Amino acid sequence: MLKVAITGASGRMGRTLIEAIVASDASELGWATVSPGSSLIGVDAGEMAGQGKSGIYLADGLSSGLDQFDVVIDFTTPEATLNHLESIQGKGKTVIIGTTGFTDEQLDRLKHFAQSTPIVFAANYSVGVTLALQLLRTAARVMGEDSDIEVIEAHHRHKVDAPSGTALRMGEAVAQTLGRDLKACAVYGREGQEGPRSKETIGFATVRAGDIVGEHTVLFASEGERLEITHKASSRQTFARGAIRAALWLQDQPPGLYDMEDVIAQPKP
Ligand code: NAP
């Protein structure tokens, strides 16, 4: 049985992950953390997540529980994720990272940790979005040069980073296929006298409203036709189940940085 530590256990994804682990036959909760100074420290993690008593009490970090878990599943903030990586470095653990919004400098630090630790890092753990990345590469290959390409995403009102990590990952998959540099060709929102659209650009539009779990559409529009590839998540459970699947897969891998496409490349155990 895989023993899992959940960081940011009181967050939206943290609670959903605890629910998914309680329902899973292959994993069990071994440790759970909240922010240092949180009033929830010492509270039963299962009860906090509405899943009944678990016997695992919320801690303020990973260091004091190192013999209680094999893998860390981390959906927190970039700074917290890097602190968590630091505290388990060299301890023989594996890590699933769902946090989004890393700067380039933070990403370099994450890659450095992956030299000695097996890490799966994905902007989206849903199997549907992972498959959509493959469909997008096909669409870009066949229609990309002749199309205007736009990425439109919608999330709940609490989301802090924009565009979403998934939207950027989708844009990156398309740009790479077309031999373009996303940093150079991305256009984030438009306002005022922008002039005609330049063919080489990839546009991003962001919606933040209500309780939308996560919706992404990439459209390829040319003269006379339009292809839209859309994914809609209706429950955070899809991310939690994907993260647990990735955690099980990662146990057999050497140190390195993997993504969800590596995970779905192998049949589900
Ligand atoms: P959230 O509800 O704001 O939860 C974030 C959690 O991180 C909070 O519980 C917060 O605790 C905790 N945290 C912050 N600093 C911490 C620290 N130093 N130590 C321990 N915990 C700390 O956000 P969310 O909606 O769950 O999303 C979290 C992240 O996952 C975001 O980056 C989001 O974009 C990403 N996400 C990714 C996927 C995916 O499939 N990859 C899916 C959904 C969300 P306090 O409240 O106590 O500060």
PDB file of C-alpha atoms and ligand atoms in Angstrom:
ATOM      1  CA  MET A   1       0.000   0.000   0.000  1.00  0.00           C
ATOM      2  CA  LEU A   2       1.478   3.343  -1.071  1.00  0.00           C
ATOM      3  CA  LYS A   3       1.755   5.780   1.841  1.00  0.00           C
ATOM      4  CA  VAL A   4       0.980   9.335   0.787  1.00  0.00           C
ATOM      5  CA  ALA A   5       1.718  12.719   2.354  1.00  0.00           C
ATOM      6  CA  ILE A   6      -0.638  15.509   1.324  1.00  0.00           C
ATOM      7  CA  THR A   7       0.710  19.066   1.626  1.00  0.00           C
ATOM      8  CA  GLY A   8      -1.755  21.960   1.718  1.00  0.00           C
ATOM      9  CA  ALA A   9      -4.300  19.442   3.028  1.00  0.00           C
ATOM     10  CA  SER A  10      -6.887  22.109   3.878  1.00  0.00           C
ATOM     11  CA  GLY A  11      -6.936  23.596   0.352  1.00  0.00           C
ATOM     12  CA  ARG A  12      -9.520  22.753  -2.330  1.00  0.00           C
ATOM     13  CA  MET A  13      -7.247  20.134  -3.897  1.00  0.00           C
ATOM     14  CA  GLY A  14      -5.849  18.966  -0.547  1.00  0.00           C
ATOM     15  CA  ARG A  15      -9.329  18.026   0.721  1.00  0.00           C
ATOM     16  CA  THR A  16     -10.213  16.401  -2.621  1.00  0.00           C
ATOM     17  CA  LEU A  17      -6.995  14.356  -2.516  1.00  0.00           C
ATOM     18  CA  ILE A  18      -7.760  13.092   0.991  1.00  0.00           C
ATOM     19  CA  GLU A  19     -11.229  12.021  -0.198  1.00  0.00           C
ATOM     20  CA  ALA A  20      -9.686  10.215  -3.204  1.00  0.00           C
ATOM     21  CA  ILE A  21      -7.067   8.455  -1.044  1.00  0.00           C
ATOM     22  CA  VAL A  22      -9.720   7.269   1.411  1.00  0.00           C
ATOM     23  CA  ALA A  23     -11.619   5.790  -1.576  1.00  0.00           C
ATOM     24  CA  SER A  24      -8.500   4.204  -3.133  1.00  0.00           C
ATOM     25  CA  ASP A  25      -7.517   0.541  -2.614  1.00  0.00           C
ATOM     26  CA  ALA A  26      -3.891   1.158  -3.565  1.00  0.00           C
ATOM     27  CA  SER A  27      -2.918   4.111  -1.361  1.00  0.00           C
ATOM     28  CA  GLU A  28      -3.349   5.327   2.196  1.00  0.00           C
ATOM     29  CA  LEU A  29      -2.878   8.638   3.974  1.00  0.00           C
ATOM     30  CA  GLY A  30       0.391   8.658   5.922  1.00  0.00           C
ATOM     31  CA  TRP A  31       0.950  12.353   6.641  1.00  0.00           C
ATOM     32  CA  ALA A  32      -0.791  15.674   5.980  1.00  0.00           C
ATOM     33  CA  THR A  33       0.391  19.267   6.338  1.00  0.00           C
ATOM     34  CA  VAL A  34      -1.070  22.768   6.456  1.00  0.00           C
ATOM     35  CA  SER A  35       0.661  26.155   6.444  1.00  0.00           C
ATOM     36  CA  PRO A  36       2.975  26.819   9.384  1.00  0.00           C
ATOM     37  CA  GLY A  37       0.943  28.772  11.954  1.00  0.00           C
ATOM     38  CA  SER A  38      -2.403  27.406  10.724  1.00  0.00           C
ATOM     39  CA  SER A  39      -5.107  27.009  13.379  1.00  0.00           C
ATOM     40  CA  LEU A  40      -5.741  23.511  11.926  1.00  0.00           C
ATOM     41  CA  ILE A  41      -2.430  22.023  13.154  1.00  0.00           C
ATOM     42  CA  GLY A  42      -3.222  18.961  15.292  1.00  0.00           C
ATOM     43  CA  VAL A  43      -6.722  18.468  13.814  1.00  0.00           C
ATOM     44  CA  ASP A  44      -7.516  15.006  12.354  1.00  0.00           C
ATOM     45  CA  ALA A  45      -6.927  15.275   8.564  1.00  0.00           C
ATOM     46  CA  GLY A  46      -9.787  12.929   7.634  1.00  0.00           C
ATOM     47  CA  GLU A  47     -12.271  14.804   9.793  1.00  0.00           C
ATOM     48  CA  MET A  48     -11.080  18.152   8.415  1.00  0.00           C
ATOM     49  CA  ALA A  49     -11.789  16.851   4.879  1.00  0.00           C
ATOM     50  CA  GLY A  50     -15.226  15.519   5.885  1.00  0.00           C
ATOM     51  CA  GLN A  51     -14.111  11.865   5.525  1.00  0.00           C
ATOM     52  CA  GLY A  52     -14.287  10.720   9.142  1.00  0.00           C
ATOM     53  CA  LYS A  53     -11.463  10.012  11.573  1.00  0.00           C
ATOM     54  CA  SER A  54      -8.143   9.027   9.924  1.00  0.00           C
ATOM     55  CA  GLY A  55      -5.738   9.016  12.883  1.00  0.00           C
ATOM     56  CA  ILE A  56      -3.454  11.352  10.861  1.00  0.00           C
ATOM     57  CA  TYR A  57      -3.098  14.747  12.490  1.00  0.00           C
ATOM     58  CA  LEU A  58      -2.329  17.890  10.480  1.00  0.00           C
ATOM     59  CA  ALA A  59       1.330  18.927  10.866  1.00  0.00           C
ATOM     60  CA  ASP A  60       3.166  22.127   9.928  1.00  0.00           C
ATOM     61  CA  GLY A  61       5.723  20.406   7.673  1.00  0.00           C
ATOM     62  CA  LEU A  62       7.103  17.159   6.243  1.00  0.00           C
ATOM     63  CA  SER A  63      10.351  16.881   8.251  1.00  0.00           C
ATOM     64  CA  SER A  64       8.823  15.367  11.389  1.00  0.00           C
ATOM     65  CA  GLY A  65       6.961  12.633   9.433  1.00  0.00           C
ATOM     66  CA  LEU A  66       9.636  11.301   7.098  1.00  0.00           C
ATOM     67  CA  ASP A  67       9.107   7.647   8.097  1.00  0.00           C
ATOM     68  CA  GLN A  68       5.326   7.931   7.570  1.00  0.00           C
ATOM     69  CA  PHE A  69       5.127   8.283   3.763  1.00  0.00           C
ATOM     70  CA  ASP A  70       6.646   7.192   0.412  1.00  0.00           C
ATOM     71  CA  VAL A  71       5.334   9.968  -1.825  1.00  0.00           C
ATOM     72  CA  VAL A  72       4.336  13.616  -1.410  1.00  0.00           C
ATOM     73  CA  ILE A  73       1.374  14.964  -3.395  1.00  0.00           C
ATOM     74  CA  ASP A  74       1.689  18.734  -3.457  1.00  0.00           C
ATOM     75  CA  PHE A  75      -0.965  21.154  -4.761  1.00  0.00           C
ATOM     76  CA  THR A  76      -0.031  24.367  -2.919  1.00  0.00           C
ATOM     77  CA  THR A  77       1.884  27.471  -4.053  1.00  0.00           C
ATOM     78  CA  PRO A  78       5.200  27.617  -5.954  1.00  0.00           C
ATOM     79  CA  GLU A  79       7.107  28.857  -2.889  1.00  0.00           C
ATOM     80  CA  ALA A  80       5.583  26.198  -0.611  1.00  0.00           C
ATOM     81  CA  THR A  81       6.255  23.446  -3.184  1.00  0.00           C
ATOM     82  CA  LEU A  82       9.949  24.376  -3.369  1.00  0.00           C
ATOM     83  CA  ASN A  83      10.177  24.396   0.443  1.00  0.00           C
ATOM     84  CA  HIS A  84       8.595  20.933   0.520  1.00  0.00           C
ATOM     85  CA  LEU A  85      11.106  19.648  -2.065  1.00  0.00           C
ATOM     86  CA  GLU A  86      13.942  21.019   0.038  1.00  0.00           C
ATOM     87  CA  SER A  87      12.719  19.274   3.184  1.00  0.00           C
ATOM     88  CA  ILE A  88      12.557  15.802   1.565  1.00  0.00           C
ATOM     89  CA  GLN A  89      15.680  16.033  -0.647  1.00  0.00           C
ATOM     90  CA  GLY A  90      17.916  12.960  -0.291  1.00  0.00           C
ATOM     91  CA  LYS A  91      15.327  11.094   1.832  1.00  0.00           C
ATOM     92  CA  GLY A  92      14.279   8.556  -0.830  1.00  0.00           C
ATOM     93  CA  LYS A  93      10.820  10.050  -1.460  1.00  0.00           C
ATOM     94  CA  THR A  94       8.981  10.651  -4.725  1.00  0.00           C
ATOM     95  CA  VAL A  95       6.899  13.761  -5.461  1.00  0.00           C
ATOM     96  CA  ILE A  96       3.770  14.603  -7.454  1.00  0.00           C
ATOM     97  CA  ILE A  97       3.475  18.347  -8.097  1.00  0.00           C
ATOM     98  CA  GLY A  98       0.185  19.903  -9.201  1.00  0.00           C
ATOM     99  CA  THR A  99       0.977  23.494  -8.202  1.00  0.00           C
ATOM    100  CA  THR A 100       0.911  25.998 -11.089  1.00  0.00           C
ATOM    101  CA  GLY A 101       2.211  29.538 -11.568  1.00  0.00           C
ATOM    102  CA  PHE A 102       5.999  28.941 -11.256  1.00  0.00           C
ATOM    103  CA  THR A 103       8.366  31.648 -12.533  1.00  0.00           C
ATOM    104  CA  ASP A 104      11.229  30.587 -14.828  1.00  0.00           C
ATOM    105  CA  GLU A 105      13.647  30.885 -11.911  1.00  0.00           C
ATOM    106  CA  GLN A 106      11.424  28.691  -9.705  1.00  0.00           C
ATOM    107  CA  LEU A 107      11.140  26.145 -12.534  1.00  0.00           C
ATOM    108  CA  ASP A 108      14.936  25.953 -12.727  1.00  0.00           C
ATOM    109  CA  ARG A 109      15.047  25.171  -8.992  1.00  0.00           C
ATOM    110  CA  LEU A 110      12.387  22.485  -9.449  1.00  0.00           C
ATOM    111  CA  LYS A 111      14.414  20.907 -12.292  1.00  0.00           C
ATOM    112  CA  HIS A 112      17.465  20.901 -10.040  1.00  0.00           C
ATOM    113  CA  PHE A 113      15.582  18.857  -7.380  1.00  0.00           C
ATOM    114  CA  ALA A 114      14.505  16.403 -10.103  1.00  0.00           C
ATOM    115  CA  GLN A 115      18.137  15.421 -10.681  1.00  0.00           C
ATOM    116  CA  SER A 116      18.035  13.461  -7.421  1.00  0.00           C
ATOM    117  CA  THR A 117      14.282  12.883  -6.874  1.00  0.00           C
ATOM    118  CA  PRO A 118      11.652  11.230  -9.111  1.00  0.00           C
ATOM    119  CA  ILE A 119       9.072  13.988  -9.746  1.00  0.00           C
ATOM    120  CA  VAL A 120       5.908  14.116 -11.836  1.00  0.00           C
ATOM    121  CA  PHE A 121       5.041  17.744 -12.586  1.00  0.00           C
ATOM    122  CA  ALA A 122       1.880  18.376 -14.597  1.00  0.00           C
ATOM    123  CA  ALA A 123      -0.257  21.478 -14.980  1.00  0.00           C
ATOM    124  CA  ASN A 124      -3.255  19.182 -15.226  1.00  0.00           C
ATOM    125  CA  TYR A 125      -3.622  15.607 -13.905  1.00  0.00           C
ATOM    126  CA  SER A 126      -6.822  14.846 -15.806  1.00  0.00           C
ATOM    127  CA  VAL A 127      -6.403  12.025 -18.303  1.00  0.00           C
ATOM    128  CA  GLY A 128      -8.673  13.932 -20.741  1.00  0.00           C
ATOM    129  CA  VAL A 129      -6.448  17.031 -20.776  1.00  0.00           C
ATOM    130  CA  THR A 130      -3.347  14.864 -21.176  1.00  0.00           C
ATOM    131  CA  LEU A 131      -4.926  13.211 -24.220  1.00  0.00           C
ATOM    132  CA  ALA A 132      -6.018  16.662 -25.488  1.00  0.00           C
ATOM    133  CA  LEU A 133      -2.326  17.688 -25.619  1.00  0.00           C
ATOM    134  CA  GLN A 134      -1.721  14.851 -28.077  1.00  0.00           C
ATOM    135  CA  LEU A 135      -4.782  15.838 -30.152  1.00  0.00           C
ATOM    136  CA  LEU A 136      -3.544  19.440 -30.189  1.00  0.00           C
ATOM    137  CA  ARG A 137      -0.173  18.413 -31.618  1.00  0.00           C
ATOM    138  CA  THR A 138      -1.977  16.537 -34.408  1.00  0.00           C
ATOM    139  CA  ALA A 139      -4.231  19.533 -35.107  1.00  0.00           C
ATOM    140  CA  ALA A 140      -1.258  21.898 -35.104  1.00  0.00           C
ATOM    141  CA  ARG A 141       0.630  19.656 -37.544  1.00  0.00           C
ATOM    142  CA  VAL A 142      -2.294  19.400 -39.964  1.00  0.00           C
ATOM    143  CA  MET A 143      -3.903  22.859 -39.751  1.00  0.00           C
ATOM    144  CA  GLY A 144      -1.629  25.043 -37.612  1.00  0.00           C
ATOM    145  CA  GLU A 145       0.212  26.957 -40.325  1.00  0.00           C
ATOM    146  CA  ASP A 146      -3.044  28.023 -42.018  1.00  0.00           C
ATOM    147  CA  SER A 147      -5.007  28.821 -38.864  1.00  0.00           C
ATOM    148  CA  ASP A 148      -5.382  31.537 -36.277  1.00  0.00           C
ATOM    149  CA  ILE A 149      -4.852  29.767 -32.946  1.00  0.00           C
ATOM    150  CA  GLU A 150      -6.515  30.938 -29.727  1.00  0.00           C
ATOM    151  CA  VAL A 151      -6.608  29.362 -26.252  1.00  0.00           C
ATOM    152  CA  ILE A 152      -9.616  30.210 -24.069  1.00  0.00           C
ATOM    153  CA  GLU A 153      -9.822  29.096 -20.439  1.00  0.00           C
ATOM    154  CA  ALA A 154     -12.302  29.521 -17.574  1.00  0.00           C
ATOM    155  CA  HIS A 155     -11.841  28.839 -13.847  1.00  0.00           C
ATOM    156  CA  HIS A 156     -13.461  29.616 -10.492  1.00  0.00           C
ATOM    157  CA  ARG A 157     -13.157  33.047  -8.902  1.00  0.00           C
ATOM    158  CA  HIS A 158     -10.493  31.964  -6.362  1.00  0.00           C
ATOM    159  CA  LYS A 159      -7.824  30.975  -8.886  1.00  0.00           C
ATOM    160  CA  VAL A 160      -4.749  33.186  -8.426  1.00  0.00           C
ATOM    161  CA  ASP A 161      -2.660  32.667 -11.590  1.00  0.00           C
ATOM    162  CA  ALA A 162      -3.622  33.494 -15.190  1.00  0.00           C
ATOM    163  CA  PRO A 163      -3.644  32.164 -17.816  1.00  0.00           C
ATOM    164  CA  SER A 164      -3.975  28.749 -16.216  1.00  0.00           C
ATOM    165  CA  GLY A 165      -0.972  26.404 -16.224  1.00  0.00           C
ATOM    166  CA  THR A 166      -3.002  24.091 -18.464  1.00  0.00           C
ATOM    167  CA  ALA A 167      -3.704  26.850 -21.015  1.00  0.00           C
ATOM    168  CA  LEU A 168       0.022  27.650 -21.140  1.00  0.00           C
ATOM    169  CA  ARG A 169       0.877  23.945 -21.490  1.00  0.00           C
ATOM    170  CA  MET A 170      -1.599  23.663 -24.377  1.00  0.00           C
ATOM    171  CA  GLY A 171      -0.133  26.767 -26.042  1.00  0.00           C
ATOM    172  CA  GLU A 172       3.352  25.349 -25.571  1.00  0.00           C
ATOM    173  CA  ALA A 173       2.396  21.997 -27.167  1.00  0.00           C
ATOM    174  CA  VAL A 174       1.017  23.824 -30.231  1.00  0.00           C
ATOM    175  CA  ALA A 175       3.927  26.281 -30.453  1.00  0.00           C
ATOM    176  CA  GLN A 176       6.538  23.512 -30.183  1.00  0.00           C
ATOM    177  CA  THR A 177       4.830  21.514 -32.948  1.00  0.00           C
ATOM    178  CA  LEU A 178       4.901  24.582 -35.194  1.00  0.00           C
ATOM    179  CA  GLY A 179       8.522  25.427 -34.333  1.00  0.00           C
ATOM    180  CA  ARG A 180       7.494  28.677 -32.616  1.00  0.00           C
ATOM    181  CA  ASP A 181       8.686  30.084 -29.290  1.00  0.00           C
ATOM    182  CA  LEU A 182       5.597  30.589 -27.113  1.00  0.00           C
ATOM    183  CA  LYS A 183       7.265  33.434 -25.190  1.00  0.00           C
ATOM    184  CA  ALA A 184       7.705  35.333 -28.460  1.00  0.00           C
ATOM    185  CA  CYS A 185       4.340  34.560 -30.089  1.00  0.00           C
ATOM    186  CA  ALA A 186       1.860  34.586 -27.159  1.00  0.00           C
ATOM    187  CA  VAL A 187      -0.649  37.438 -26.883  1.00  0.00           C
ATOM    188  CA  TYR A 188      -2.311  37.683 -23.457  1.00  0.00           C
ATOM    189  CA  GLY A 189      -5.650  39.525 -23.795  1.00  0.00           C
ATOM    190  CA  ARG A 190      -6.385  42.383 -26.176  1.00  0.00           C
ATOM    191  CA  GLU A 191      -7.659  45.909 -25.639  1.00  0.00           C
ATOM    192  CA  GLY A 192      -7.982  49.101 -27.688  1.00  0.00           C
ATOM    193  CA  GLN A 193      -6.700  49.741 -31.224  1.00  0.00           C
ATOM    194  CA  GLU A 194      -4.754  46.502 -31.532  1.00  0.00           C
ATOM    195  CA  GLY A 195      -4.861  46.351 -35.335  1.00  0.00           C
ATOM    196  CA  PRO A 196      -5.308  43.150 -37.357  1.00  0.00           C
ATOM    197  CA  ARG A 197      -4.272  39.856 -35.866  1.00  0.00           C
ATOM    198  CA  SER A 198      -0.812  38.640 -36.781  1.00  0.00           C
ATOM    199  CA  LYS A 199      -0.813  35.099 -38.192  1.00  0.00           C
ATOM    200  CA  GLU A 200       2.090  33.819 -36.091  1.00  0.00           C
ATOM    201  CA  THR A 201       0.559  34.721 -32.732  1.00  0.00           C
ATOM    202  CA  ILE A 202      -1.182  32.388 -30.268  1.00  0.00           C
ATOM    203  CA  GLY A 203      -3.829  34.299 -28.320  1.00  0.00           C
ATOM    204  CA  PHE A 204      -4.931  33.606 -24.730  1.00  0.00           C
ATOM    205  CA  ALA A 205      -8.230  34.671 -23.156  1.00  0.00           C
ATOM    206  CA  THR A 206      -9.105  34.150 -19.489  1.00  0.00           C
ATOM    207  CA  VAL A 207     -12.472  33.929 -17.709  1.00  0.00           C
ATOM    208  CA  ARG A 208     -12.698  33.907 -13.863  1.00  0.00           C
ATOM    209  CA  ALA A 209     -16.185  33.275 -12.511  1.00  0.00           C
ATOM    210  CA  GLY A 210     -18.150  31.420  -9.837  1.00  0.00           C
ATOM    211  CA  ASP A 211     -17.228  27.798  -9.176  1.00  0.00           C
ATOM    212  CA  ILE A 212     -16.036  26.695 -12.641  1.00  0.00           C
ATOM    213  CA  VAL A 213     -13.662  23.763 -12.009  1.00  0.00           C
ATOM    214  CA  GLY A 214     -11.684  24.200 -15.239  1.00  0.00           C
ATOM    215  CA  GLU A 215     -12.537  24.570 -18.942  1.00  0.00           C
ATOM    216  CA  HIS A 216     -10.132  24.885 -21.872  1.00  0.00           C
ATOM    217  CA  THR A 217     -10.745  25.357 -25.588  1.00  0.00           C
ATOM    218  CA  VAL A 218      -8.108  25.661 -28.281  1.00  0.00           C
ATOM    219  CA  LEU A 219      -9.446  26.847 -31.589  1.00  0.00           C
ATOM    220  CA  PHE A 220      -7.839  26.626 -34.992  1.00  0.00           C
ATOM    221  CA  ALA A 221      -9.701  29.052 -37.272  1.00  0.00           C
ATOM    222  CA  SER A 222      -8.995  29.439 -40.980  1.00  0.00           C
ATOM    223  CA  GLU A 223     -10.973  30.762 -43.967  1.00  0.00           C
ATOM    224  CA  GLY A 224     -14.225  28.779 -44.045  1.00  0.00           C
ATOM    225  CA  GLU A 225     -13.759  26.409 -41.106  1.00  0.00           C
ATOM    226  CA  ARG A 226     -12.910  26.202 -37.439  1.00  0.00           C
ATOM    227  CA  LEU A 227     -11.735  23.280 -35.319  1.00  0.00           C
ATOM    228  CA  GLU A 228     -12.251  23.512 -31.557  1.00  0.00           C
ATOM    229  CA  ILE A 229     -10.715  21.100 -29.062  1.00  0.00           C
ATOM    230  CA  THR A 230     -12.425  21.495 -25.708  1.00  0.00           C
ATOM    231  CA  HIS A 231     -11.987  19.891 -22.305  1.00  0.00           C
ATOM    232  CA  LYS A 232     -14.298  20.517 -19.343  1.00  0.00           C
ATOM    233  CA  ALA A 233     -13.560  19.282 -15.830  1.00  0.00           C
ATOM    234  CA  SER A 234     -16.710  18.981 -13.747  1.00  0.00           C
ATOM    235  CA  SER A 235     -15.089  17.732 -10.521  1.00  0.00           C
ATOM    236  CA  ARG A 236     -11.682  18.104  -8.847  1.00  0.00           C
ATOM    237  CA  GLN A 237     -11.793  14.325  -8.334  1.00  0.00           C
ATOM    238  CA  THR A 238     -10.464  13.913 -11.874  1.00  0.00           C
ATOM    239  CA  PHE A 239      -7.235  15.729 -10.864  1.00  0.00           C
ATOM    240  CA  ALA A 240      -6.977  13.809  -7.579  1.00  0.00           C
ATOM    241  CA  ARG A 241      -7.429  10.396  -9.200  1.00  0.00           C
ATOM    242  CA  GLY A 242      -4.882  11.319 -11.897  1.00  0.00           C
ATOM    243  CA  ALA A 243      -2.387  12.419  -9.222  1.00  0.00           C
ATOM    244  CA  ILE A 244      -2.771   9.101  -7.363  1.00  0.00           C
ATOM    245  CA  ARG A 245      -2.325   7.172 -10.629  1.00  0.00           C
ATOM    246  CA  ALA A 246       0.850   9.208 -11.253  1.00  0.00           C
ATOM    247  CA  ALA A 247       2.072   8.489  -7.700  1.00  0.00           C
ATOM    248  CA  LEU A 248       1.675   4.724  -8.183  1.00  0.00           C
ATOM    249  CA  TRP A 249       3.458   4.876 -11.568  1.00  0.00           C
ATOM    250  CA  LEU A 250       6.327   6.978 -10.174  1.00  0.00           C
ATOM    251  CA  GLN A 251       7.369   4.381  -7.601  1.00  0.00           C
ATOM    252  CA  ASP A 252       9.171   2.370 -10.321  1.00  0.00           C
ATOM    253  CA  GLN A 253      10.955   5.309 -11.965  1.00  0.00           C
ATOM    254  CA  PRO A 254      14.509   6.630 -11.489  1.00  0.00           C
ATOM    255  CA  PRO A 255      15.095  10.293 -10.515  1.00  0.00           C
ATOM    256  CA  GLY A 256      13.960  12.716 -13.221  1.00  0.00           C
ATOM    257  CA  LEU A 257      11.220  15.131 -14.203  1.00  0.00           C
ATOM    258  CA  TYR A 258       8.175  13.417 -15.720  1.00  0.00           C
ATOM    259  CA  ASP A 259       4.754  14.642 -16.796  1.00  0.00           C
ATOM    260  CA  MET A 260       1.302  13.109 -17.075  1.00  0.00           C
ATOM    261  CA  GLU A 261       1.957  12.099 -20.690  1.00  0.00           C
ATOM    262  CA  ASP A 262       4.679   9.747 -19.422  1.00  0.00           C
ATOM    263  CA  VAL A 263       2.142   8.294 -16.966  1.00  0.00           C
ATOM    264  CA  ILE A 264      -0.641   7.613 -19.496  1.00  0.00           C
ATOM    265  CA  ALA A 265       1.845   6.180 -22.008  1.00  0.00           C
ATOM    266  CA  GLN A 266       1.678   2.983 -19.927  1.00  0.00           C
ATOM    267  CA  PRO A 267      -1.568   1.058 -19.392  1.00  0.00           C
ATOM    268  CA  LYS A 268      -3.314   1.705 -16.074  1.00  0.00           C
ATOM    269  CA  PRO A 269      -2.164  -0.883 -13.491  1.00  0.00           C
TER     270      PRO A 269
HETATM  271  P1  NAP B   1      -6.097  26.483  -2.429  1.00  0.00           P
HETATM  272  O1  NAP B   1      -7.467  26.020  -2.099  1.00  0.00           O
HETATM  273  O2  NAP B   1      -5.751  27.938  -2.258  1.00  0.00           O
HETATM  274  O3  NAP B   1      -5.061  25.597  -1.617  1.00  0.00           O
HETATM  275  C1  NAP B   1      -3.695  25.896  -1.504  1.00  0.00           C
HETATM  276  C2  NAP B   1      -3.233  25.322  -0.212  1.00  0.00           C
HETATM  277  O4  NAP B   1      -1.817  25.496  -0.088  1.00  0.00           O
HETATM  278  C3  NAP B   1      -3.876  26.028   0.988  1.00  0.00           C
HETATM  279  O5  NAP B   1      -4.503  25.042   1.783  1.00  0.00           O
HETATM  280  C4  NAP B   1      -2.679  26.641   1.714  1.00  0.00           C
HETATM  281  O6  NAP B   1      -2.833  26.563   3.106  1.00  0.00           O
HETATM  282  C5  NAP B   1      -1.576  25.694   1.288  1.00  0.00           C
HETATM  283  N1  NAP B   1      -0.272  26.266   1.556  1.00  0.00           N
HETATM  284  C6  NAP B   1       0.216  27.472   1.234  1.00  0.00           C
HETATM  285  N2  NAP B   1       1.454  27.592   1.729  1.00  0.00           N
HETATM  286  C7  NAP B   1       1.726  26.420   2.382  1.00  0.00           C
HETATM  287  C8  NAP B   1       2.837  25.928   3.097  1.00  0.00           C
HETATM  288  N3  NAP B   1       3.953  26.668   3.231  1.00  0.00           N
HETATM  289  N4  NAP B   1       2.782  24.691   3.638  1.00  0.00           N
HETATM  290  C9  NAP B   1       1.685  23.921   3.509  1.00  0.00           C
HETATM  291  N5  NAP B   1       0.596  24.348   2.833  1.00  0.00           N
HETATM  292  C10 NAP B   1       0.628  25.587   2.274  1.00  0.00           C
HETATM  293  O7  NAP B   1      -5.755  26.147  -3.960  1.00  0.00           O
HETATM  294  P2  NAP B   1      -6.209  24.878  -4.845  1.00  0.00           P
HETATM  295  O8  NAP B   1      -7.385  25.261  -5.672  1.00  0.00           O
HETATM  296  O9  NAP B   1      -6.254  23.661  -4.005  1.00  0.00           O
HETATM  297  O10 NAP B   1      -4.978  24.808  -5.849  1.00  0.00           O
HETATM  298  C11 NAP B   1      -3.656  24.629  -5.387  1.00  0.00           C
HETATM  299  C12 NAP B   1      -2.703  24.630  -6.570  1.00  0.00           C
HETATM  300  O11 NAP B   1      -2.973  23.509  -7.408  1.00  0.00           O
HETATM  301  C13 NAP B   1      -2.828  25.866  -7.482  1.00  0.00           C
HETATM  302  O12 NAP B   1      -1.540  26.212  -7.973  1.00  0.00           O
HETATM  303  C14 NAP B   1      -3.710  25.379  -8.627  1.00  0.00           C
HETATM  304  O13 NAP B   1      -3.537  26.098  -9.827  1.00  0.00           O
HETATM  305  C15 NAP B   1      -3.190  23.962  -8.750  1.00  0.00           C
HETATM  306  N6  NAP B   1      -4.111  23.006  -9.385  1.00  0.00           N
HETATM  307  C16 NAP B   1      -3.542  22.102 -10.240  1.00  0.00           C
HETATM  308  C17 NAP B   1      -4.299  21.099 -10.799  1.00  0.00           C
HETATM  309  C18 NAP B   1      -3.609  20.074 -11.645  1.00  0.00           C
HETATM  310  O14 NAP B   1      -4.264  19.127 -12.137  1.00  0.00           O
HETATM  311  N7  NAP B   1      -2.275  20.164 -11.821  1.00  0.00           N
HETATM  312  C19 NAP B   1      -5.674  21.018 -10.539  1.00  0.00           C
HETATM  313  C20 NAP B   1      -6.244  21.943  -9.647  1.00  0.00           C
HETATM  314  C21 NAP B   1      -5.439  22.935  -9.059  1.00  0.00           C
HETATM  315  P3  NAP B   1      -3.367  27.846   3.936  1.00  0.00           P
HETATM  316  O15 NAP B   1      -4.737  28.116   3.437  1.00  0.00           O
HETATM  317  O16 NAP B   1      -3.270  27.363   5.332  1.00  0.00           O
HETATM  318  O17 NAP B   1      -2.396  28.954   3.602  1.00  0.00           O
END
